Amino acid sequence: MSYLEREINEQPEVLRRLLAEEWSNVSAIAQAIRHFQPTFVCIAARGTSDNAARYAQYTLGIHNRLPVALAAPSIHTLYEAPPDLSRALVIGISQSGQSQDVLRVVTDAQQQGALTVTITNDSASPMAQAAQHHLALLAGEEVSIAATKTYTAQLMAVAMLVAALADSDSLRAELQALPQHVSETLRQGEAIAHWAERYRYMTSFVAIGRGYNYCTAFEISLKIKELCYVTGSGYSEADFLHGPIAQVQPGFPVIVIAPTGKTLPVMLDFCPRLKERQAEAIAISDDDRVLAAARQQVRLPSGIPEWLSPLVAVVPGQMFAMYLAQAKDHELDRPRGLTKVTITR
Amino acid sequence: MSYLEREINEQPEVLRRLLAEEWSNVSAIAQAIRHFQPTFVCIAARGTSDNAARYAQYTLGIHNRLPVALAAPSIHTLYEAPPDLSRALVIGISQSGQSQDVLRVVTDAQQQGALTVTITNDSASPMAQAAQHHLALLAGEEVSIAATKTYTAQLMAVAMLVAALADSDSLRAELQALPQHVSETLRQGEAIAHWAERYRYMTSFVAIGRGYNYCTAFEISLKIKELCYVTGSGYSEADFLHGPIAQVQPGFPVIVIAPTGKTLPVMLDFCPRLKERQAEAIAISDDDRVLAAARQQVRLPSGIPEWLSPLVAVVPGQMFAMYLAQAKDHELDRPRGLTKVTITR
């Protein structure tokens, strides 16, 4: 068995561990944030971690009314002209905790008097040491180059922080059911392995989500690019309509991420537009209408609150990327030309 | 002649008009911003205008030390949970001024007491009316669905605001030379038309920039998707190394945007990685080494300050997208399934 498959399957256990062990640390961080009263949040991250930052933009915005900026690290590293972050909560996210450019944003912010928090999977890493607060993912070593369990752990860390900041018992309670929902979703692996074969020769694709699941569209698309070497992008449904939809011709594969929630109506309106163009839709949803409109269906468990659906909806995409890479005879744990820690300036 | 070609060629004239007529308005807006003292900037935009927002993130960050967040409009429209923007400068950018979701971010911010500015090409539009300040692009009607002259006008409007906020005569002076640089670059059209034929059957591509030209990579990629119906993405060089580079196989087309400046060293390091993978590089640069490493070269005029290079470097990409669409016998002014004003919720 590949490390990739093992790590995908470890996700329920990783999420349970985080929920069991990090609440007191998360509460202390929430307390520090309330005390600091940031006027906005700035998050620095790259790759998969940047998709966790996208998740944070929606959850911190909607539940905590905090506006979120995604940092442009080159402003700090190449231009050496850091913006004024003194009134910000600055969060650095990195699986390895080794990202030099992300670290630079955090240390610049710290010098300016910002409140700094890092989220990493290595408490001994430079990023874990650099900030005032560190949130550990406790995911165990991730050997596969394509990040999976550390991604869902990052989302969980963000969700815990959101619940603690809102000081909401009902939000906290909603988190507890998550590992079980992920377990149920993993059971769809066999079906996905079967129909993934059909996409052996696909040359391009897009993944579309909206709102909370904007990050899911990005992350699924990144996994497919990394593991399957196929060109494609993640889009918000709204951005997709502003131009990129022109590329959809008959048979063009479109992954539609549409769980129940406030974004479902726009995603339902979107489905017929794919049908008109005879796109090949792959749906990840708990809604019968969305599923019925697609060529392939991954049914999500019902009853997942929309704000937590990204932790579950990404899992079928991880499995699809893995099984498609397998169908293409690719190395699952070491995709061509990638390394586990990417150092960028 | 198509409207698209006409509008691409009108760009020097549009930029000159903006420079001639909008300085006093821009100065008044800069004065209001200094008075308001925002702790951060939030910009709402979709499609091409969102790429102008990306430009603003770098220029306002580097020259004015203002951190910039790109708004997530669905937080306002679908979730109806606007974050607290009361300490922000909120800028809405839209060619038509009709974008309902972008307008919603601006009106929510206004109600919260934020300082609001809109940038549109229609002074009678709802967005122009909604904000405390409006910056008119004065680009004349844009008939082609793919935006070109309104994009460079948006960048110019942002650059003028940056220069006015910095209250810098040298930055202001640098702007004056821009229309001439764009004119010179337009002369490369014939050469591009010639070699664009070679890409008639390309099925995917990426466009890579860094720093100020992150937006250029996005915008060139959007033009190619809209006009040529080919799948691809724009990336920052750093994000590209974090996974998506896996898709580069022999012959894979990579558009490299690398003008002289602080990002040139990392882009020079990036070129050999493309060579290793036998990518097909198309270079847009004024640097001999970058140009020598590519299969196709578009030489930019020398002496353009890096912060203004996006206004010039995008032009070869606009022309490439147009000539490639022509080589594919596509309708230039009305790409399949797009409309000039896209209404999204």
GROMACS .gro file of C-alpha atoms in nm, chain B residues 5 53 163 259 262:
model
    5
  350GLU     CA    1  -0.788   4.426  -3.236
  398ALA     CA    2  -0.695   4.393  -0.786
  508ALA     CA    3   0.179   5.760  -0.699
  604PRO     CA    4   1.087   4.178  -1.703
  607LYS     CA    5   1.362   4.238  -0.819
   0.00000   0.00000   0.00000
